[in-house]
mmCIF file of C-alpha atoms and ligand atoms in Angstrom:
data_model
loop_
_atom_site.group_PDB
_atom_site.id
_atom_site.type_symbol
_atom_site.label_atom_id
_atom_site.label_comp_id
_atom_site.label_asym_id
_atom_site.label_seq_id
_atom_site.Cartn_x
_atom_site.Cartn_y
_atom_site.Cartn_z
ATOM 1 C CA MET A 1 58.453 -19.927 33.585
ATOM 2 C CA SER A 2 59.289 -20.426 30.355
ATOM 3 C CA ALA A 3 62.780 -19.069 29.738
ATOM 4 C CA ARG A 4 61.662 -17.734 25.832
ATOM 5 C CA LEU A 5 60.594 -13.450 26.792
ATOM 6 C CA ARG A 6 56.478 -13.080 26.453
ATOM 7 C CA PRO A 7 54.633 -10.708 27.333
ATOM 8 C CA PRO A 8 52.817 -11.631 31.813
ATOM 9 C CA ARG A 9 49.767 -13.567 31.572
ATOM 10 C CA GLU A 10 47.186 -12.951 34.414
ATOM 11 C CA ALA A 11 48.048 -17.013 36.068
ATOM 12 C CA ASP A 12 52.172 -15.205 36.028
ATOM 13 C CA PHE A 13 51.352 -13.654 38.851
ATOM 14 C CA SER A 14 50.553 -15.654 42.304
ATOM 15 C CA SER A 15 51.060 -13.510 45.157
ATOM 16 C CA PRO A 16 47.632 -14.762 47.888
ATOM 17 C CA LEU A 17 47.957 -10.562 48.875
ATOM 18 C CA ARG A 18 46.564 -10.093 44.906
ATOM 19 C CA ASP A 19 42.497 -11.306 46.125
ATOM 20 C CA ASP A 20 38.676 -9.755 46.227
ATOM 21 C CA ARG A 21 39.605 -9.739 49.910
ATOM 22 C CA VAL A 22 41.715 -7.414 49.174
ATOM 23 C CA THR A 23 40.784 -5.120 46.141
ATOM 24 C CA ALA A 24 36.853 -4.586 48.326
ATOM 25 C CA ARG A 25 38.464 -3.801 51.316
ATOM 26 C CA VAL A 26 40.708 -1.568 50.166
ATOM 27 C CA GLY A 27 38.272 -0.081 47.510
ATOM 28 C CA LEU A 28 34.889 0.046 50.291
ATOM 29 C CA TRP A 29 37.990 3.065 51.337
ATOM 30 C CA LEU A 30 38.476 4.759 48.173
ATOM 31 C CA GLY A 31 35.305 4.685 46.916
ATOM 32 C CA ILE A 32 34.487 6.546 50.329
ATOM 33 C CA ALA A 33 37.460 8.221 50.257
ATOM 34 C CA PHE A 34 36.342 9.425 46.669
ATOM 35 C CA LEU A 35 32.643 10.172 47.254
ATOM 36 C CA VAL A 36 33.342 13.048 49.868
ATOM 37 C CA ALA A 37 35.935 14.237 47.998
ATOM 38 C CA PHE A 38 33.182 14.758 45.370
ATOM 39 C CA LEU A 39 30.930 16.153 48.084
ATOM 40 C CA THR A 40 33.005 18.314 49.482
ATOM 41 C CA GLY A 41 34.181 19.932 45.296
ATOM 42 C CA VAL A 42 31.013 20.199 44.745
ATOM 43 C CA PHE A 43 29.795 22.054 47.513
ATOM 44 C CA SER A 44 33.389 24.411 47.262
ATOM 45 C CA HIS A 45 32.794 25.043 43.432
ATOM 46 C CA TYR A 46 29.114 26.350 44.586
ATOM 47 C CA GLY A 47 30.834 28.613 46.641
ATOM 48 C CA GLN A 48 32.485 29.874 44.219
ATOM 49 C CA ASP A 49 30.764 29.987 40.934
ATOM 50 C CA THR A 50 26.955 30.097 43.148
ATOM 51 C CA PRO A 51 23.531 28.498 40.429
ATOM 52 C CA GLY A 52 20.523 30.727 41.386
ATOM 53 C CA TRP A 53 18.996 28.325 42.650
ATOM 54 C CA PHE A 54 21.355 27.965 45.885
ATOM 55 C CA THR A 55 22.153 30.581 49.321
ATOM 56 C CA TYR A 56 25.512 29.711 49.784
ATOM 57 C CA PRO A 57 25.125 30.159 53.990
ATOM 58 C CA THR A 58 26.930 32.186 56.897
ATOM 59 C CA GLY A 59 27.378 30.526 58.980
ATOM 60 C CA PRO A 60 28.551 28.518 60.483
ATOM 61 C CA VAL A 61 31.983 30.680 60.270
ATOM 62 C CA SER A 62 34.642 27.664 59.946
ATOM 63 C CA LEU A 63 32.445 26.639 57.553
ATOM 64 C CA TYR A 64 34.443 25.999 54.850
ATOM 65 C CA ARG A 65 37.563 25.712 56.746
ATOM 66 C CA ILE A 66 35.399 22.207 57.546
ATOM 67 C CA THR A 67 34.253 21.156 54.597
ATOM 68 C CA GLN A 68 37.575 21.506 52.622
ATOM 69 C CA GLY A 69 40.405 19.990 54.787
ATOM 70 C CA ILE A 70 37.809 17.593 54.306
ATOM 71 C CA HIS A 71 38.046 17.863 50.313
ATOM 72 C CA VAL A 72 41.665 17.369 50.737
ATOM 73 C CA LEU A 73 42.704 15.069 53.669
ATOM 74 C CA ALA A 74 39.769 12.782 51.705
ATOM 75 C CA GLY A 75 41.844 13.405 47.565
ATOM 76 C CA THR A 76 45.526 12.743 50.324
ATOM 77 C CA ALA A 77 43.806 9.985 51.812
ATOM 78 C CA ALA A 78 42.984 8.316 48.832
ATOM 79 C CA VAL A 79 46.697 8.546 46.850
ATOM 80 C CA PRO A 80 47.204 4.645 48.995
ATOM 81 C CA LEU A 81 44.062 3.942 48.816
ATOM 82 C CA LEU A 82 44.059 3.779 44.464
ATOM 83 C CA LEU A 83 48.165 3.178 44.133
ATOM 84 C CA VAL A 84 46.552 -0.609 47.111
ATOM 85 C CA LYS A 85 44.361 -0.762 44.758
ATOM 86 C CA LEU A 86 45.808 -0.750 41.676
ATOM 87 C CA TRP A 87 48.390 -2.886 42.516
ATOM 88 C CA SER A 88 45.482 -5.588 43.885
ATOM 89 C CA VAL A 89 44.167 -6.406 40.430
ATOM 90 C CA TYR A 90 47.163 -4.584 38.172
ATOM 91 C CA PRO A 91 47.882 -9.075 36.538
ATOM 92 C CA LYS A 92 43.991 -8.756 35.076
ATOM 93 C CA LEU A 93 45.686 -6.408 32.472
ATOM 94 C CA PHE A 94 47.201 -9.505 31.587
ATOM 95 C CA ALA A 95 43.977 -10.819 31.571
ATOM 96 C CA ARG A 96 42.904 -12.277 27.609
ATOM 97 C CA LEU A 97 40.152 -11.190 25.979
ATOM 98 C CA PRO A 98 37.341 -14.032 25.085
ATOM 99 C CA TRP A 99 37.965 -15.452 21.454
ATOM 100 C CA PRO A 100 36.519 -15.167 19.577
ATOM 101 C CA PRO A 101 33.718 -12.090 19.130
ATOM 102 C CA SER A 102 31.104 -13.380 22.047
ATOM 103 C CA ARG A 103 28.887 -11.499 23.791
ATOM 104 C CA ALA A 104 30.065 -11.738 26.148
ATOM 105 C CA GLY A 105 33.322 -11.641 25.617
ATOM 106 C CA LEU A 106 31.525 -7.518 24.513
ATOM 107 C CA VAL A 107 30.642 -6.834 28.194
ATOM 108 C CA ASN A 108 33.483 -8.264 29.212
ATOM 109 C CA GLY A 109 35.581 -5.186 26.261
ATOM 110 C CA LEU A 110 33.058 -2.910 27.654
ATOM 111 C CA GLU A 111 33.529 -3.343 31.412
ATOM 112 C CA ARG A 112 37.597 -2.676 30.628
ATOM 113 C CA ALA A 113 36.607 -0.198 29.373
ATOM 114 C CA SER A 114 34.618 1.974 32.014
ATOM 115 C CA VAL A 115 37.651 0.994 34.431
ATOM 116 C CA ALA A 116 39.978 2.450 31.703
ATOM 117 C CA VAL A 117 38.307 5.496 32.469
ATOM 118 C CA LEU A 118 37.718 4.660 35.927
ATOM 119 C CA VAL A 119 41.843 3.969 36.691
ATOM 120 C CA SER A 120 42.213 7.602 34.120
ATOM 121 C CA SER A 121 39.872 10.092 35.804
ATOM 122 C CA ALA A 122 40.379 9.290 39.065
ATOM 123 C CA ILE A 123 44.500 9.350 38.414
ATOM 124 C CA PHE A 124 43.883 12.196 37.024
ATOM 125 C CA GLN A 125 42.002 13.909 39.995
ATOM 126 C CA LEU A 126 44.626 13.357 42.660
ATOM 127 C CA VAL A 127 47.944 14.116 40.841
ATOM 128 C CA THR A 128 46.079 18.463 39.818
ATOM 129 C CA GLY A 129 44.785 18.281 43.658
ATOM 130 C CA LEU A 130 47.514 17.531 44.570
ATOM 131 C CA GLN A 131 48.938 19.619 42.031
ATOM 132 C CA ASN A 132 46.899 22.572 42.827
ATOM 133 C CA MET A 133 48.361 22.734 46.784
ATOM 134 C CA THR A 134 52.435 22.589 45.074
ATOM 135 C CA HIS A 135 51.171 25.532 43.148
ATOM 136 C CA TRP A 136 51.500 23.627 40.124
ATOM 137 C CA TYR A 137 49.984 24.012 36.648
ATOM 138 C CA PRO A 138 52.167 22.756 33.826
ATOM 139 C CA TRP A 139 49.499 21.952 31.829
ATOM 140 C CA GLY A 140 47.268 24.913 29.837
ATOM 141 C CA PHE A 141 44.008 24.750 31.420
ATOM 142 C CA SER A 142 41.387 25.852 33.870
ATOM 143 C CA PHE A 143 43.034 24.149 37.140
ATOM 144 C CA ARG A 144 38.050 24.408 38.318
ATOM 145 C CA SER A 145 36.843 23.932 35.750
ATOM 146 C CA GLY A 146 38.579 20.770 34.717
ATOM 147 C CA HIS A 147 39.218 19.084 38.124
ATOM 148 C CA TYR A 148 35.451 19.584 39.162
ATOM 149 C CA ALA A 149 33.747 18.721 35.078
ATOM 150 C CA VAL A 150 36.498 15.402 36.024
ATOM 151 C CA ALA A 151 35.163 14.886 39.200
ATOM 152 C CA TRP A 152 31.908 13.780 37.014
ATOM 153 C CA VAL A 153 33.496 10.648 35.020
ATOM 154 C CA ALA A 154 35.312 10.286 38.639
ATOM 155 C CA ILE A 155 32.406 9.612 40.455
ATOM 156 C CA GLY A 156 30.091 8.110 37.731
ATOM 157 C CA SER A 157 32.511 5.602 36.168
ATOM 158 C CA ILE A 158 32.483 4.621 39.709
ATOM 159 C CA LEU A 159 29.316 3.594 39.930
ATOM 160 C CA VAL A 160 29.072 1.683 37.695
ATOM 161 C CA HIS A 161 32.586 -0.039 38.469
ATOM 162 C CA VAL A 162 30.456 -1.057 42.254
ATOM 163 C CA ALA A 163 27.342 -1.598 40.577
ATOM 164 C CA VAL A 164 28.716 -4.039 37.960
ATOM 165 C CA LYS A 165 30.853 -5.888 41.026
ATOM 166 C CA LEU A 166 28.007 -5.136 43.448
ATOM 167 C CA PRO A 167 28.430 -9.288 43.576
ATOM 168 C CA ILE A 168 32.040 -10.104 43.644
ATOM 169 C CA ILE A 169 32.517 -7.819 46.302
ATOM 170 C CA ARG A 170 29.440 -8.447 48.833
ATOM 171 C CA ASP A 171 31.369 -11.832 48.516
ATOM 172 C CA ALA A 172 34.422 -10.316 48.531
ATOM 173 C CA LEU A 173 33.050 -8.705 51.953
ATOM 174 C CA ALA A 174 31.755 -11.301 54.053
ATOM 175 C CA LEU A 175 34.789 -13.785 54.115
ATOM 176 C CA PRO A 176 37.331 -13.796 56.962
ATOM 177 C CA ILE A 177 40.693 -11.973 55.122
ATOM 178 C CA ASP A 178 43.046 -14.236 56.234
ATOM 179 C CA ALA A 179 40.940 -17.705 55.594
ATOM 180 C CA ALA A 180 42.416 -20.268 53.082
ATOM 181 C CA THR A 181 39.409 -20.567 51.617
ATOM 182 C CA PRO A 182 39.649 -20.132 48.016
ATOM 183 C CA MET A 183 37.122 -16.745 46.364
ATOM 184 C CA PRO A 184 34.040 -18.696 45.753
ATOM 185 C CA VAL A 185 33.960 -16.857 42.332
ATOM 186 C CA ALA A 186 35.229 -18.906 39.486
ATOM 187 C CA GLU A 187 38.449 -17.043 37.983
ATOM 188 C CA ARG A 188 39.560 -16.527 41.147
ATOM 189 C CA ASP A 189 41.167 -19.546 42.494
ATOM 190 C CA ILE A 190 44.817 -17.990 42.203
ATOM 191 C CA ASN A 191 44.702 -17.408 45.730
ATOM 192 C CA ALA A 192 44.666 -21.328 46.487
ATOM 193 C CA ARG A 193 48.326 -22.658 45.114
ATOM 194 C CA VAL A 194 50.758 -20.050 46.784
ATOM 195 C CA ALA A 195 50.746 -21.632 50.931
ATOM 196 C CA ASP A 196 53.011 -19.258 52.101
ATOM 197 C CA PRO A 197 53.073 -15.814 51.313
ATOM 198 C CA ALA A 198 54.897 -13.577 53.538
ATOM 199 C CA LEU A 199 53.175 -10.995 54.015
ATOM 200 C CA SER A 200 49.211 -11.947 55.603
ATOM 201 C CA ARG A 201 46.247 -10.157 53.583
ATOM 202 C CA ARG A 202 45.623 -8.108 56.914
ATOM 203 C CA ALA A 203 49.011 -7.865 56.367
ATOM 204 C CA LEU A 204 48.778 -6.033 53.971
ATOM 205 C CA LEU A 205 45.723 -4.277 54.466
ATOM 206 C CA ARG A 206 46.932 -2.802 58.559
ATOM 207 C CA THR A 207 50.199 -1.181 55.999
ATOM 208 C CA THR A 208 48.007 0.351 54.406
ATOM 209 C CA TRP A 209 45.009 1.685 56.269
ATOM 210 C CA ALA A 210 48.258 3.718 57.882
ATOM 211 C CA ALA A 211 50.107 4.485 54.844
ATOM 212 C CA ALA A 212 46.185 5.991 54.377
ATOM 213 C CA GLY A 213 46.538 7.158 57.698
ATOM 214 C CA LEU A 214 49.733 9.007 58.094
ATOM 215 C CA ALA A 215 49.447 10.787 54.796
ATOM 216 C CA VAL A 216 46.286 12.258 56.175
ATOM 217 C CA LEU A 217 48.210 13.583 59.352
ATOM 218 C CA ALA A 218 51.143 14.443 57.604
ATOM 219 C CA THR A 219 49.092 17.308 55.674
ATOM 220 C CA ALA A 220 45.481 17.938 58.005
ATOM 221 C CA GLY A 221 48.617 20.608 60.232
ATOM 222 C CA GLN A 222 48.202 22.689 57.627
ATOM 223 C CA SER A 223 44.189 23.243 59.017
ATOM 224 C CA VAL A 224 44.896 21.307 63.061
ATOM 225 C CA SER A 225 47.530 24.474 64.340
ATOM 226 C CA TRP A 226 48.600 20.941 67.308
ATOM 227 C CA LEU A 227 49.473 18.216 63.620
ATOM 228 C CA ARG A 228 51.275 21.103 62.472
ATOM 229 C CA ASP A 229 54.802 20.654 63.600
ATOM 230 C CA VAL A 230 54.588 17.164 62.095
ATOM 231 C CA SER A 231 52.919 17.746 58.941
ATOM 232 C CA ILE A 232 55.601 17.541 56.518
ATOM 233 C CA PHE A 233 53.023 18.019 53.452
ATOM 234 C CA GLY A 234 51.304 20.929 55.568
ATOM 235 C CA VAL A 235 52.577 22.707 52.492
ATOM 236 C CA ARG A 236 51.784 26.548 53.354
ATOM 237 C CA SER A 237 51.056 25.156 57.735
ATOM 238 C CA GLY A 238 54.900 27.915 58.130
ATOM 239 C CA ASP A 239 53.272 31.510 59.214
ATOM 240 C CA GLY A 240 53.036 34.345 57.579
ATOM 241 C CA PRO A 241 52.860 38.013 58.639
ATOM 242 C CA GLN A 242 50.976 38.853 61.653
ATOM 243 C CA GLY A 243 51.027 34.626 61.981
ATOM 244 C CA VAL A 244 48.549 34.257 58.705
ATOM 245 C CA PRO A 245 49.690 31.854 55.992
ATOM 246 C CA VAL A 246 50.107 34.115 53.144
ATOM 247 C CA ASN A 247 48.317 32.708 49.394
ATOM 248 C CA ARG A 248 49.085 34.882 46.817
ATOM 249 C CA SER A 249 52.057 38.038 47.600
ATOM 250 C CA SER A 250 51.990 41.810 46.670
ATOM 251 C CA VAL A 251 55.115 41.039 44.348
ATOM 252 C CA GLU A 252 53.322 38.401 42.318
ATOM 253 C CA ALA A 253 49.846 40.647 42.841
ATOM 254 C CA GLY A 254 51.968 43.399 41.630
ATOM 255 C CA VAL A 255 50.360 46.216 43.858
ATOM 256 C CA THR A 256 53.604 47.203 45.994
ATOM 257 C CA LYS A 257 53.268 50.379 44.882
ATOM 258 C CA THR A 258 49.659 51.006 44.974
ATOM 259 C CA ALA A 259 49.099 49.918 47.685
ATOM 260 C CA LEU A 260 51.388 51.592 49.120
ATOM 261 C CA ASP A 261 50.415 55.057 47.862
ATOM 262 C CA PRO A 262 48.796 57.739 49.815
ATOM 263 C CA GLY A 263 46.470 59.302 46.986
ATOM 264 C CA TRP A 264 44.266 55.781 47.998
ATOM 265 C CA ARG A 265 41.213 55.926 47.817
ATOM 266 C CA LEU A 266 38.110 53.570 48.517
ATOM 267 C CA THR A 267 35.817 53.985 45.555
ATOM 268 C CA LEU A 268 32.051 53.146 46.870
ATOM 269 C CA VAL A 269 29.602 53.043 43.627
ATOM 270 C CA ASN A 270 25.231 53.073 43.657
ATOM 271 C CA GLY A 271 24.063 53.780 39.725
ATOM 272 C CA SER A 272 25.582 57.465 40.289
ATOM 273 C CA VAL A 273 26.005 58.021 43.650
ATOM 274 C CA LYS A 274 29.565 57.801 44.328
ATOM 275 C CA ARG A 275 31.895 58.423 47.027
ATOM 276 C CA GLN A 276 35.278 58.226 47.820
ATOM 277 C CA LEU A 277 37.180 57.510 51.198
ATOM 278 C CA THR A 278 40.575 57.179 52.742
ATOM 279 C CA ARG A 279 41.763 55.117 55.311
ATOM 280 C CA ALA A 280 41.641 57.772 57.708
ATOM 281 C CA GLU A 281 37.778 57.984 57.504
ATOM 282 C CA LEU A 282 37.591 54.164 56.505
ATOM 283 C CA GLU A 283 39.346 54.151 60.152
ATOM 284 C CA ALA A 284 36.989 56.832 61.925
ATOM 285 C CA MET A 285 34.227 55.023 61.121
ATOM 286 C CA PRO A 286 32.868 51.714 64.039
ATOM 287 C CA GLN A 287 35.480 49.321 64.116
ATOM 288 C CA HIS A 288 34.562 45.850 65.032
ATOM 289 C CA THR A 289 36.456 43.208 65.890
ATOM 290 C CA ARG A 290 35.494 39.107 64.661
ATOM 291 C CA SER A 291 37.355 36.291 64.956
ATOM 292 C CA LEU A 292 37.085 33.614 60.835
ATOM 293 C CA PRO A 293 38.982 31.916 59.197
ATOM 294 C CA ILE A 294 40.693 31.921 55.886
ATOM 295 C CA ALA A 295 40.414 28.604 53.738
ATOM 296 C CA CYS A 296 41.917 28.156 50.855
ATOM 297 C CA VAL A 297 40.622 25.955 48.165
ATOM 298 C CA GLU A 298 44.198 24.315 48.452
ATOM 299 C CA GLY A 299 42.860 23.560 51.955
ATOM 300 C CA TRP A 300 45.199 25.300 54.331
ATOM 301 C CA SER A 301 43.484 28.078 56.762
ATOM 302 C CA ALA A 302 44.098 30.122 60.131
ATOM 303 C CA GLY A 303 42.418 31.622 62.385
ATOM 304 C CA ALA A 304 42.726 35.053 62.830
ATOM 305 C CA THR A 305 41.227 37.628 64.660
ATOM 306 C CA TRP A 306 40.588 41.078 62.436
ATOM 307 C CA THR A 307 38.857 44.181 62.221
ATOM 308 C CA GLY A 308 36.678 46.911 59.903
ATOM 309 C CA VAL A 309 34.268 48.906 59.255
ATOM 310 C CA LEU A 310 30.683 46.242 58.378
ATOM 311 C CA MET A 311 29.750 45.951 54.732
ATOM 312 C CA ALA A 312 26.236 47.091 55.332
ATOM 313 C CA ASP A 313 27.478 49.921 56.936
ATOM 314 C CA LEU A 314 30.011 50.847 53.630
ATOM 315 C CA ALA A 315 26.755 50.221 50.931
ATOM 316 C CA ALA A 316 24.991 52.715 53.197
ATOM 317 C CA LEU A 317 26.910 55.396 52.530
ATOM 318 C CA VAL A 318 25.593 55.529 48.695
ATOM 319 C CA ASP A 319 22.110 54.969 49.768
ATOM 320 C CA ALA A 320 22.151 51.232 49.174
ATOM 321 C CA PRO A 321 20.566 48.799 51.399
ATOM 322 C CA GLY A 322 21.876 47.076 53.850
ATOM 323 C CA ASP A 323 21.170 43.424 51.754
ATOM 324 C CA SER A 324 22.443 44.504 48.807
ATOM 325 C CA GLU A 325 24.734 42.228 46.763
ATOM 326 C CA LEU A 326 28.138 44.105 46.063
ATOM 327 C CA PHE A 327 30.530 44.107 43.653
ATOM 328 C CA ILE A 328 34.528 44.030 44.359
ATOM 329 C CA SER A 329 37.621 45.134 41.936
ATOM 330 C CA SER A 330 41.300 45.407 43.330
ATOM 331 C CA LEU A 331 44.963 47.083 42.867
ATOM 332 C CA ASP A 332 45.161 43.152 42.001
ATOM 333 C CA LEU A 333 45.144 43.753 38.270
ATOM 334 C CA ASN A 334 46.560 40.168 36.293
ATOM 335 C CA GLY A 335 44.513 37.626 37.765
ATOM 336 C CA THR A 336 41.355 35.384 37.970
ATOM 337 C CA PHE A 337 41.595 37.211 41.561
ATOM 338 C CA GLY A 338 41.008 40.287 41.739
ATOM 339 C CA THR A 339 37.331 40.930 41.803
ATOM 340 C CA SER A 340 34.445 38.426 43.407
ATOM 341 C CA THR A 341 31.338 39.439 43.963
ATOM 342 C CA LEU A 342 30.023 39.107 47.837
ATOM 343 C CA PRO A 343 25.835 37.960 47.976
ATOM 344 C CA PRO A 344 23.400 40.388 49.708
ATOM 345 C CA GLN A 345 23.136 37.599 52.867
ATOM 346 C CA PHE A 346 26.768 37.692 53.692
ATOM 347 C CA THR A 347 26.190 41.828 53.168
ATOM 348 C CA ALA A 348 23.870 41.288 55.679
ATOM 349 C CA ASN A 349 25.505 39.233 57.623
ATOM 350 C CA SER A 350 27.882 41.446 61.168
ATOM 351 C CA ASN A 351 30.624 38.895 60.445
ATOM 352 C CA THR A 352 31.066 39.761 56.874
ATOM 353 C CA LEU A 353 33.745 43.350 57.117
ATOM 354 C CA LEU A 354 35.643 45.412 54.921
ATOM 355 C CA ALA A 355 39.192 44.380 56.739
ATOM 356 C CA LEU A 356 41.627 47.107 58.023
ATOM 357 C CA LYS A 357 43.016 45.208 60.695
ATOM 358 C CA VAL A 358 44.634 42.025 61.717
ATOM 359 C CA ASN A 359 45.665 39.783 64.954
ATOM 360 C CA GLY A 360 45.205 44.133 66.658
ATOM 361 C CA GLU A 361 47.355 44.980 63.330
ATOM 362 C CA THR A 362 47.331 46.991 60.829
ATOM 363 C CA LEU A 363 46.963 44.405 57.334
ATOM 364 C CA ASP A 364 50.841 43.619 56.221
ATOM 365 C CA ILE A 365 49.792 44.504 52.819
ATOM 366 C CA GLU A 366 50.447 40.732 51.916
ATOM 367 C CA HIS A 367 47.307 40.119 53.582
ATOM 368 C CA GLY A 368 45.844 43.193 51.815
ATOM 369 C CA TYR A 369 46.994 47.040 53.271
ATOM 370 C CA PRO A 370 45.065 49.084 53.081
ATOM 371 C CA CYS A 371 42.223 46.529 53.376
ATOM 372 C CA ARG A 372 40.622 43.532 52.367
ATOM 373 C CA VAL A 373 36.987 40.983 52.406
ATOM 374 C CA ILE A 374 36.476 38.873 55.168
ATOM 375 C CA ALA A 375 33.503 37.160 55.598
ATOM 376 C CA PRO A 376 32.192 34.179 56.985
ATOM 377 C CA ALA A 377 32.251 30.700 56.123
ATOM 378 C CA ARG A 378 33.140 31.620 52.234
ATOM 379 C CA PRO A 379 36.840 30.251 50.170
ATOM 380 C CA GLY A 380 39.299 32.709 50.596
ATOM 381 C CA VAL A 381 39.675 33.114 46.532
ATOM 382 C CA LEU A 382 36.802 35.416 47.773
ATOM 383 C CA GLN A 383 38.832 37.440 50.861
ATOM 384 C CA THR A 384 39.421 40.304 47.570
ATOM 385 C CA LYS A 385 43.314 41.895 48.813
ATOM 386 C CA TRP A 386 43.210 45.420 48.630
ATOM 387 C CA VAL A 387 40.349 46.306 48.048
ATOM 388 C CA THR A 388 39.513 49.609 46.034
ATOM 389 C CA SER A 389 36.228 50.290 44.711
ATOM 390 C CA LEU A 390 33.237 48.587 46.227
ATOM 391 C CA GLU A 391 29.800 48.575 43.853
ATOM 392 C CA VAL A 392 25.958 47.506 44.473
ATOM 393 C CA VAL A 393 24.962 45.419 41.891
ATOM 394 C CA ALA A 394 21.895 46.313 40.611
HETATM 395 N N1 MTE B 1 42.903 40.826 44.953
HETATM 396 C C1 MTE B 1 42.670 39.291 45.860
HETATM 397 N N2 MTE B 1 42.681 39.340 47.228
HETATM 398 C C2 MTE B 1 42.846 37.782 47.104
HETATM 399 C C3 MTE B 1 43.444 36.594 46.180
HETATM 400 C C4 MTE B 1 44.851 36.947 45.462
HETATM 401 O O1 MTE B 1 44.918 35.751 44.803
HETATM 402 N N3 MTE B 1 44.344 38.623 44.411
HETATM 403 N N4 MTE B 1 44.034 34.895 47.505
HETATM 404 C C5 MTE B 1 43.158 35.386 47.670
HETATM 405 C C6 MTE B 1 43.498 33.249 48.089
HETATM 406 S S1 MTE B 1 43.096 32.610 46.743
HETATM 407 C C7 MTE B 1 43.741 33.650 49.911
HETATM 408 S S2 MTE B 1 43.683 31.600 50.050
HETATM 409 C C8 MTE B 1 43.231 34.976 50.381
HETATM 410 C C9 MTE B 1 44.380 34.664 51.132
HETATM 411 O O2 MTE B 1 44.322 35.538 52.331
HETATM 412 P P1 MTE B 1 46.644 35.706 53.443
HETATM 413 O O3 MTE B 1 47.123 35.741 51.674
HETATM 414 O O4 MTE B 1 46.028 36.897 53.414
HETATM 415 O O5 MTE B 1 46.380 34.363 53.358
HETATM 416 O O6 MTE B 1 43.418 35.857 49.811
HETATM 417 C C10 MTE B 1 42.146 35.436 48.815
HETATM 418 N N5 MTE B 1 42.451 36.816 48.465
HETATM 419 MO MO1 MO B 2 43.081 30.544 48.541
#
């Protein structure tokens, strides 16, 4: 290299590890991770913001626990994969655009612009996802709408990228990883220059898979209990009261007094029919016990045994059909999670309870005392705690 200071050029990067064979193999798994995260993410979004054409399923009861666990694990695995992939191609940033402008130059410029969109949307998704897992919201926009909107940008730019690169990807995947053969693709003969690298391409790939696997193991314990001890990234894998982690506490929700107030009543409303019940009256109704997980959008989940009354029984008290849609309000007034809507198929489902107990004990205030919603297969954010009223939606 010359002694004179100048910006690097693509040819200055001579590691034979930066090779289409590495990029394509890591890219393949990165693409799979993003596709899995996209599909499970859209499902999660529809679970919370259900479009009219979609009926959210009431089972299997662990559905959301599985899809959202996979969503977060796919995103976690993508972090080391994206880092290695970016490292393998970043010298291309210093490749010169053909000058004077030509058709080829224009195509090249467009392709680089699409890669810029791809890289920035991918980084945005992984960073905001990790921030949500740790409850760190340094930005002003809503996490869910931002993460959802950019998901479409990311998946779209991945599709464009794969389409543009398909011939290179095919050739690169077909070539043995460690063979010295230079790539048949014209501009990629840099790797032939360095004869004896410190690390083989195979070893680099193995290290990459190991890093992705380790990241997954270190996170999975937030949903898989026997992995808990090795899960240093499982943010909320520790036990909360009654063996269930707590998302938003009673202090954060501002309900420490109202939830324990002996004057608390559950209000049931069906048009002009109205009824109020004390907790003792709820306890006097037929009680049902169900094993259902709480599965947070952040990826953690925990199974528990809940005891309480059937939603359909409550609807009947105000002369409403057992498959009524219910609007649920809680004492928690200063957040967006203080209300939720229970669709008809959940009110009618005998796994959906207004729970009074968890794991055999009276609900802790942190888990929603005096009573909370627990429905099968749904995102945790809809399992409203500190319930104060159920209104039949006309
Ligand atoms: N009223 C109210 N209910 C709520 C919340 C809340 O902030 N306020 N958080 C929800 C979220 S995001 C989750 S994951 C579950 C967690 O329930 P837990 O704290 O009992 O584990 O409660 C849900 N119910
Ligand atoms: Mo949650």
